[in-house]
């Protein structure tokens, strides 16, 4: 899952980035409103963390512009404490949830998981596809009840597929959602990670749909 982190306070941005990466996300950052607007218009993020008080262009304007342009990416708004009117304005501008600063990182991560899940129509934090289960809260993966140890890269790949059960996901889409913008992308590496992940899952769990991409299959 790829996130856009919009926050102009460098200390808070660095802390959030570290926690998000630790939680298994890839993160692009923007420190001002114009950069955020541009990234959100051009890159496919799974969710956005949006501070409202920003240089260049305020967060509410950025959000309205995205929504006016038809971007439906889930947005979690970060507001200053006691600015209740900002929360109202943020939700009305198209925000999906908000969090008042200061907040506990665990709450931020839980809200983020819920936003990403709901964007795919998934209600439960425990994702299952046949014999494979992924708990988005703990990051644990099991196959037929047995733990499956995954590298962070393999986990991100599986998590993306598990959020889209039954859908064919192209290599381009995977590349766009598993790497940040500044990462040296080579779509061949996706094949390498799919091959590694396949070896750790029950046979047939990841189907190749010729010419189109990959699909998770519910194998018993
Ligand atoms: Ca700010």
PDB file of C-alpha atoms and ligand atoms in Angstrom:
ATOM      1  CA  UNK A   1       0.000   0.000   0.000  1.00  0.00           C
ATOM      2  CA  UNK A   2       1.308   3.371  -1.009  1.00  0.00           C
ATOM      3  CA  UNK A   3       0.588   6.503   1.003  1.00  0.00           C
ATOM      4  CA  UNK A   4       0.973  10.211   0.475  1.00  0.00           C
ATOM      5  CA  UNK A   5       2.055  11.947   3.672  1.00  0.00           C
ATOM      6  CA  UNK A   6       1.358  15.688   3.587  1.00  0.00           C
ATOM      7  CA  UNK A   7       2.825  17.506   6.585  1.00  0.00           C
ATOM      8  CA  UNK A   8       4.952  20.648   6.703  1.00  0.00           C
ATOM      9  CA  UNK A   9       6.443  20.066  10.167  1.00  0.00           C
ATOM     10  CA  UNK A  10       9.679  18.216   9.350  1.00  0.00           C
ATOM     11  CA  UNK A  11       9.966  16.564  12.769  1.00  0.00           C
ATOM     12  CA  UNK A  12       6.417  15.226  12.752  1.00  0.00           C
ATOM     13  CA  UNK A  13       6.744  14.193   9.106  1.00  0.00           C
ATOM     14  CA  UNK A  14       9.896  12.195   9.844  1.00  0.00           C
ATOM     15  CA  UNK A  15       8.243  10.505  12.851  1.00  0.00           C
ATOM     16  CA  UNK A  16       5.141   9.621  10.871  1.00  0.00           C
ATOM     17  CA  UNK A  17       7.144   8.371   7.944  1.00  0.00           C
ATOM     18  CA  UNK A  18       9.201   6.076  10.175  1.00  0.00           C
ATOM     19  CA  UNK A  19       6.065   4.645  11.820  1.00  0.00           C
ATOM     20  CA  UNK A  20       4.294   4.142   8.480  1.00  0.00           C
ATOM     21  CA  UNK A  21       7.275   2.393   6.919  1.00  0.00           C
ATOM     22  CA  UNK A  22       7.585   0.225  10.021  1.00  0.00           C
ATOM     23  CA  UNK A  23       3.901  -0.686   9.561  1.00  0.00           C
ATOM     24  CA  UNK A  24       4.629  -1.886   6.023  1.00  0.00           C
ATOM     25  CA  UNK A  25       3.565   1.086   3.884  1.00  0.00           C
ATOM     26  CA  UNK A  26       5.552   2.792   1.178  1.00  0.00           C
ATOM     27  CA  UNK A  27       5.431   6.549   1.603  1.00  0.00           C
ATOM     28  CA  UNK A  28       5.730   9.598  -0.637  1.00  0.00           C
ATOM     29  CA  UNK A  29       5.966  12.934   1.138  1.00  0.00           C
ATOM     30  CA  UNK A  30       4.885  16.489   0.457  1.00  0.00           C
ATOM     31  CA  UNK A  31       5.763  19.468   2.658  1.00  0.00           C
ATOM     32  CA  UNK A  32       3.567  22.071   0.978  1.00  0.00           C
ATOM     33  CA  UNK A  33       0.091  22.247  -0.521  1.00  0.00           C
ATOM     34  CA  UNK A  34       1.075  22.674  -4.153  1.00  0.00           C
ATOM     35  CA  UNK A  35       3.378  19.696  -4.158  1.00  0.00           C
ATOM     36  CA  UNK A  36       0.642  17.667  -2.431  1.00  0.00           C
ATOM     37  CA  UNK A  37      -1.934  18.732  -5.000  1.00  0.00           C
ATOM     38  CA  UNK A  38       0.334  17.700  -7.861  1.00  0.00           C
ATOM     39  CA  UNK A  39       1.285  14.321  -6.375  1.00  0.00           C
ATOM     40  CA  UNK A  40      -2.319  13.499  -5.498  1.00  0.00           C
ATOM     41  CA  UNK A  41      -3.428  14.348  -9.034  1.00  0.00           C
ATOM     42  CA  UNK A  42      -0.758  12.319 -10.773  1.00  0.00           C
ATOM     43  CA  UNK A  43       0.105   9.317  -8.576  1.00  0.00           C
ATOM     44  CA  UNK A  44      -2.185   6.467  -7.505  1.00  0.00           C
ATOM     45  CA  UNK A  45      -2.113   6.415  -3.695  1.00  0.00           C
ATOM     46  CA  UNK A  46      -4.044   3.975  -1.534  1.00  0.00           C
ATOM     47  CA  UNK A  47      -4.614   6.688   1.082  1.00  0.00           C
ATOM     48  CA  UNK A  48      -3.505  10.215   1.967  1.00  0.00           C
ATOM     49  CA  UNK A  49      -2.604  11.693   5.357  1.00  0.00           C
ATOM     50  CA  UNK A  50      -3.354  15.383   4.985  1.00  0.00           C
ATOM     51  CA  UNK A  51      -2.341  18.152   7.363  1.00  0.00           C
ATOM     52  CA  UNK A  52      -4.561  21.207   6.899  1.00  0.00           C
ATOM     53  CA  UNK A  53      -2.225  24.065   7.819  1.00  0.00           C
ATOM     54  CA  UNK A  54       0.241  24.032   4.929  1.00  0.00           C
ATOM     55  CA  UNK A  55       2.397  26.576   3.106  1.00  0.00           C
ATOM     56  CA  UNK A  56       1.650  27.227  -0.563  1.00  0.00           C
ATOM     57  CA  UNK A  57      -1.962  26.040  -0.510  1.00  0.00           C
ATOM     58  CA  UNK A  58      -4.006  25.028   2.516  1.00  0.00           C
ATOM     59  CA  UNK A  59      -5.030  21.416   2.953  1.00  0.00           C
ATOM     60  CA  UNK A  60      -8.770  22.067   2.558  1.00  0.00           C
ATOM     61  CA  UNK A  61      -8.207  23.655  -0.848  1.00  0.00           C
ATOM     62  CA  UNK A  62      -5.969  20.763  -1.892  1.00  0.00           C
ATOM     63  CA  UNK A  63      -8.655  18.279  -0.860  1.00  0.00           C
ATOM     64  CA  UNK A  64     -11.450  20.169  -2.647  1.00  0.00           C
ATOM     65  CA  UNK A  65      -9.378  20.303  -5.820  1.00  0.00           C
ATOM     66  CA  UNK A  66      -8.779  16.542  -5.717  1.00  0.00           C
ATOM     67  CA  UNK A  67     -12.456  15.831  -5.166  1.00  0.00           C
ATOM     68  CA  UNK A  68     -13.504  18.289  -7.886  1.00  0.00           C
ATOM     69  CA  UNK A  69     -11.160  16.437 -10.241  1.00  0.00           C
ATOM     70  CA  UNK A  70     -12.845  13.140  -9.325  1.00  0.00           C
ATOM     71  CA  UNK A  71     -10.032  11.666  -7.220  1.00  0.00           C
ATOM     72  CA  UNK A  72     -11.600   9.268  -4.714  1.00  0.00           C
ATOM     73  CA  UNK A  73      -8.463   8.308  -2.756  1.00  0.00           C
ATOM     74  CA  UNK A  74      -9.305   7.931   0.962  1.00  0.00           C
ATOM     75  CA  UNK A  75      -8.081  10.978   2.923  1.00  0.00           C
ATOM     76  CA  UNK A  76      -7.340  11.065   6.638  1.00  0.00           C
ATOM     77  CA  UNK A  77      -7.199  14.683   7.807  1.00  0.00           C
ATOM     78  CA  UNK A  78      -4.786  15.741  10.533  1.00  0.00           C
ATOM     79  CA  UNK A  79      -6.082  18.761  12.444  1.00  0.00           C
ATOM     80  CA  UNK A  80      -4.790  20.898  15.270  1.00  0.00           C
ATOM     81  CA  UNK A  81      -6.413  20.101  18.604  1.00  0.00           C
ATOM     82  CA  UNK A  82      -9.600  21.992  19.496  1.00  0.00           C
ATOM     83  CA  UNK A  83     -10.120  23.211  15.949  1.00  0.00           C
ATOM     84  CA  UNK A  84     -13.491  21.498  15.723  1.00  0.00           C
ATOM     85  CA  UNK A  85     -14.638  23.689  12.832  1.00  0.00           C
ATOM     86  CA  UNK A  86     -11.671  22.360  10.827  1.00  0.00           C
ATOM     87  CA  UNK A  87     -12.945  18.824  11.302  1.00  0.00           C
ATOM     88  CA  UNK A  88     -16.365  19.787   9.995  1.00  0.00           C
ATOM     89  CA  UNK A  89     -14.892  21.673   7.053  1.00  0.00           C
ATOM     90  CA  UNK A  90     -12.532  18.782   6.332  1.00  0.00           C
ATOM     91  CA  UNK A  91     -15.285  16.191   6.218  1.00  0.00           C
ATOM     92  CA  UNK A  92     -17.430  18.514   4.102  1.00  0.00           C
ATOM     93  CA  UNK A  93     -14.536  19.036   1.689  1.00  0.00           C
ATOM     94  CA  UNK A  94     -14.403  15.297   1.035  1.00  0.00           C
ATOM     95  CA  UNK A  95     -12.259  13.971   3.881  1.00  0.00           C
ATOM     96  CA  UNK A  96     -13.027  10.415   5.004  1.00  0.00           C
ATOM     97  CA  UNK A  97     -11.831  10.666   8.591  1.00  0.00           C
ATOM     98  CA  UNK A  98      -9.877  13.020  10.827  1.00  0.00           C
ATOM     99  CA  UNK A  99      -7.457  12.833  13.704  1.00  0.00           C
ATOM    100  CA  UNK A 100      -6.628  15.706  16.078  1.00  0.00           C
ATOM    101  CA  UNK A 101      -2.998  16.364  16.988  1.00  0.00           C
ATOM    102  CA  UNK A 102      -1.391  15.158  19.128  1.00  0.00           C
ATOM    103  CA  UNK A 103      -2.476  11.578  18.516  1.00  0.00           C
ATOM    104  CA  UNK A 104      -1.255   8.111  19.326  1.00  0.00           C
ATOM    105  CA  UNK A 105       0.387   6.468  16.351  1.00  0.00           C
ATOM    106  CA  UNK A 106      -1.619   3.283  17.018  1.00  0.00           C
ATOM    107  CA  UNK A 107      -4.844   5.216  16.479  1.00  0.00           C
ATOM    108  CA  UNK A 108      -3.539   6.712  13.256  1.00  0.00           C
ATOM    109  CA  UNK A 109      -2.569   3.263  11.976  1.00  0.00           C
ATOM    110  CA  UNK A 110      -5.931   1.750  12.933  1.00  0.00           C
ATOM    111  CA  UNK A 111      -7.871   4.532  11.193  1.00  0.00           C
ATOM    112  CA  UNK A 112      -5.671   4.171   8.147  1.00  0.00           C
ATOM    113  CA  UNK A 113      -6.216   0.418   7.958  1.00  0.00           C
ATOM    114  CA  UNK A 114      -9.968   0.962   8.196  1.00  0.00           C
ATOM    115  CA  UNK A 115      -9.960   3.614   5.459  1.00  0.00           C
ATOM    116  CA  UNK A 116      -7.978   1.432   3.065  1.00  0.00           C
ATOM    117  CA  UNK A 117     -10.149  -1.586   3.828  1.00  0.00           C
ATOM    118  CA  UNK A 118     -13.427   0.266   3.405  1.00  0.00           C
ATOM    119  CA  UNK A 119     -12.239   1.760   0.103  1.00  0.00           C
ATOM    120  CA  UNK A 120     -12.180  -1.840  -1.169  1.00  0.00           C
ATOM    121  CA  UNK A 121     -15.508  -2.723   0.458  1.00  0.00           C
ATOM    122  CA  UNK A 122     -13.865  -4.933   3.094  1.00  0.00           C
ATOM    123  CA  UNK A 123     -15.381  -4.793   6.564  1.00  0.00           C
ATOM    124  CA  UNK A 124     -13.132  -7.090   8.575  1.00  0.00           C
ATOM    125  CA  UNK A 125      -9.488  -6.404   9.470  1.00  0.00           C
ATOM    126  CA  UNK A 126      -8.836 -10.125   8.966  1.00  0.00           C
ATOM    127  CA  UNK A 127      -8.523 -10.691   5.230  1.00  0.00           C
ATOM    128  CA  UNK A 128      -8.977 -14.223   3.962  1.00  0.00           C
ATOM    129  CA  UNK A 129      -8.798 -15.845   0.561  1.00  0.00           C
ATOM    130  CA  UNK A 130      -9.269 -19.599   0.670  1.00  0.00           C
ATOM    131  CA  UNK A 131      -6.570 -21.071   2.914  1.00  0.00           C
ATOM    132  CA  UNK A 132      -4.608 -17.823   3.161  1.00  0.00           C
ATOM    133  CA  UNK A 133      -5.329 -15.302   5.907  1.00  0.00           C
ATOM    134  CA  UNK A 134      -3.744 -11.916   6.528  1.00  0.00           C
ATOM    135  CA  UNK A 135      -4.404 -10.019   9.733  1.00  0.00           C
ATOM    136  CA  UNK A 136      -3.972  -6.326   8.894  1.00  0.00           C
ATOM    137  CA  UNK A 137      -3.693  -5.458  12.608  1.00  0.00           C
ATOM    138  CA  UNK A 138      -0.759  -7.715  13.442  1.00  0.00           C
ATOM    139  CA  UNK A 139       0.692  -8.154   9.957  1.00  0.00           C
ATOM    140  CA  UNK A 140       0.559 -11.939  10.447  1.00  0.00           C
ATOM    141  CA  UNK A 141      -0.032 -14.220   7.526  1.00  0.00           C
ATOM    142  CA  UNK A 142      -1.146 -17.834   7.774  1.00  0.00           C
ATOM    143  CA  UNK A 143      -1.799 -20.563   5.232  1.00  0.00           C
ATOM    144  CA  UNK A 144      -3.970 -23.488   6.329  1.00  0.00           C
ATOM    145  CA  UNK A 145      -3.525 -22.179   9.867  1.00  0.00           C
ATOM    146  CA  UNK A 146       0.269 -22.273   9.746  1.00  0.00           C
ATOM    147  CA  UNK A 147       2.316 -19.053  10.040  1.00  0.00           C
ATOM    148  CA  UNK A 148       3.930 -17.883   6.790  1.00  0.00           C
ATOM    149  CA  UNK A 149       7.041 -15.771   7.407  1.00  0.00           C
ATOM    150  CA  UNK A 150       7.313 -13.072   4.753  1.00  0.00           C
ATOM    151  CA  UNK A 151       9.816 -10.334   4.007  1.00  0.00           C
ATOM    152  CA  UNK A 152       8.434  -6.795   4.119  1.00  0.00           C
ATOM    153  CA  UNK A 153       8.346  -6.718   0.333  1.00  0.00           C
ATOM    154  CA  UNK A 154       6.494 -10.024   0.040  1.00  0.00           C
ATOM    155  CA  UNK A 155       4.070  -8.827   2.708  1.00  0.00           C
ATOM    156  CA  UNK A 156       3.284  -5.602   0.852  1.00  0.00           C
ATOM    157  CA  UNK A 157       2.655  -7.564  -2.331  1.00  0.00           C
ATOM    158  CA  UNK A 158       0.353 -10.047  -0.637  1.00  0.00           C
ATOM    159  CA  UNK A 159      -1.471  -7.314   1.300  1.00  0.00           C
ATOM    160  CA  UNK A 160      -2.207  -5.460  -1.939  1.00  0.00           C
ATOM    161  CA  UNK A 161      -3.584  -8.601  -3.571  1.00  0.00           C
ATOM    162  CA  UNK A 162      -5.571  -9.573  -0.464  1.00  0.00           C
ATOM    163  CA  UNK A 163      -7.307  -6.178  -0.536  1.00  0.00           C
ATOM    164  CA  UNK A 164      -8.522  -7.006  -4.069  1.00  0.00           C
ATOM    165  CA  UNK A 165      -9.796 -10.565  -3.866  1.00  0.00           C
ATOM    166  CA  UNK A 166     -10.864 -11.964  -7.214  1.00  0.00           C
ATOM    167  CA  UNK A 167      -9.514  -8.966  -9.164  1.00  0.00           C
ATOM    168  CA  UNK A 168      -6.790  -9.179 -11.762  1.00  0.00           C
ATOM    169  CA  UNK A 169      -3.965  -6.843 -10.796  1.00  0.00           C
ATOM    170  CA  UNK A 170      -1.467  -5.827 -13.470  1.00  0.00           C
ATOM    171  CA  UNK A 171       2.269  -5.626 -12.984  1.00  0.00           C
ATOM    172  CA  UNK A 172       2.106  -1.886 -13.649  1.00  0.00           C
ATOM    173  CA  UNK A 173      -0.505  -1.444 -10.919  1.00  0.00           C
ATOM    174  CA  UNK A 174       1.609  -3.453  -8.495  1.00  0.00           C
ATOM    175  CA  UNK A 175       4.683  -1.406  -9.351  1.00  0.00           C
ATOM    176  CA  UNK A 176       2.762   1.821  -8.769  1.00  0.00           C
ATOM    177  CA  UNK A 177       1.418   0.717  -5.403  1.00  0.00           C
ATOM    178  CA  UNK A 178       4.454  -1.082  -3.988  1.00  0.00           C
ATOM    179  CA  UNK A 179       7.107   1.545  -4.663  1.00  0.00           C
ATOM    180  CA  UNK A 180       7.382   5.219  -3.795  1.00  0.00           C
ATOM    181  CA  UNK A 181       8.008   7.743  -6.550  1.00  0.00           C
ATOM    182  CA  UNK A 182      11.728   8.125  -5.898  1.00  0.00           C
ATOM    183  CA  UNK A 183      12.287   4.368  -5.989  1.00  0.00           C
ATOM    184  CA  UNK A 184      14.095   2.867  -8.955  1.00  0.00           C
ATOM    185  CA  UNK A 185      11.245   0.866 -10.452  1.00  0.00           C
ATOM    186  CA  UNK A 186      11.735  -2.134 -12.632  1.00  0.00           C
ATOM    187  CA  UNK A 187       8.575  -4.065 -13.301  1.00  0.00           C
ATOM    188  CA  UNK A 188      10.613  -7.277 -13.699  1.00  0.00           C
ATOM    189  CA  UNK A 189      11.258  -7.242  -9.955  1.00  0.00           C
ATOM    190  CA  UNK A 190       7.528  -7.715  -9.420  1.00  0.00           C
ATOM    191  CA  UNK A 191       7.830 -11.080 -11.154  1.00  0.00           C
ATOM    192  CA  UNK A 192      10.697 -12.007  -8.857  1.00  0.00           C
ATOM    193  CA  UNK A 193       8.672 -11.169  -5.746  1.00  0.00           C
ATOM    194  CA  UNK A 194       5.598 -12.956  -7.044  1.00  0.00           C
ATOM    195  CA  UNK A 195       7.735 -16.054  -7.624  1.00  0.00           C
ATOM    196  CA  UNK A 196       9.127 -15.885  -4.073  1.00  0.00           C
ATOM    197  CA  UNK A 197       5.707 -15.337  -2.561  1.00  0.00           C
ATOM    198  CA  UNK A 198       4.267 -18.247  -4.542  1.00  0.00           C
ATOM    199  CA  UNK A 199       6.806 -20.617  -3.024  1.00  0.00           C
ATOM    200  CA  UNK A 200       5.582 -19.699   0.448  1.00  0.00           C
ATOM    201  CA  UNK A 201       1.839 -20.054  -0.275  1.00  0.00           C
ATOM    202  CA  UNK A 202      -0.268 -23.104  -1.167  1.00  0.00           C
ATOM    203  CA  UNK A 203       0.114 -24.096  -4.840  1.00  0.00           C
ATOM    204  CA  UNK A 204      -2.234 -22.141  -7.103  1.00  0.00           C
ATOM    205  CA  UNK A 205      -2.847 -19.325  -4.614  1.00  0.00           C
ATOM    206  CA  UNK A 206      -1.530 -16.716  -7.056  1.00  0.00           C
ATOM    207  CA  UNK A 207      -2.777 -17.193 -10.598  1.00  0.00           C
ATOM    208  CA  UNK A 208      -1.116 -15.629 -13.618  1.00  0.00           C
ATOM    209  CA  UNK A 209      -3.689 -14.216 -15.999  1.00  0.00           C
ATOM    210  CA  UNK A 210      -1.815 -14.160 -19.276  1.00  0.00           C
ATOM    211  CA  UNK A 211      -1.193 -10.689 -20.618  1.00  0.00           C
ATOM    212  CA  UNK A 212      -3.123  -9.079 -17.764  1.00  0.00           C
ATOM    213  CA  UNK A 213      -1.481  -9.757 -14.429  1.00  0.00           C
ATOM    214  CA  UNK A 214      -2.097 -11.715 -11.264  1.00  0.00           C
ATOM    215  CA  UNK A 215      -5.122 -12.808  -9.276  1.00  0.00           C
ATOM    216  CA  UNK A 216      -5.452 -14.401  -5.870  1.00  0.00           C
ATOM    217  CA  UNK A 217      -7.297 -17.694  -6.029  1.00  0.00           C
ATOM    218  CA  UNK A 218      -9.180 -19.236  -3.113  1.00  0.00           C
ATOM    219  CA  UNK A 219      -7.411 -22.580  -2.820  1.00  0.00           C
ATOM    220  CA  UNK A 220      -8.590 -24.804   0.029  1.00  0.00           C
TER     221      UNK A 220
HETATM  222 CA1  LIG B   1       0.934  22.260   9.456  1.00  0.00          CA
END
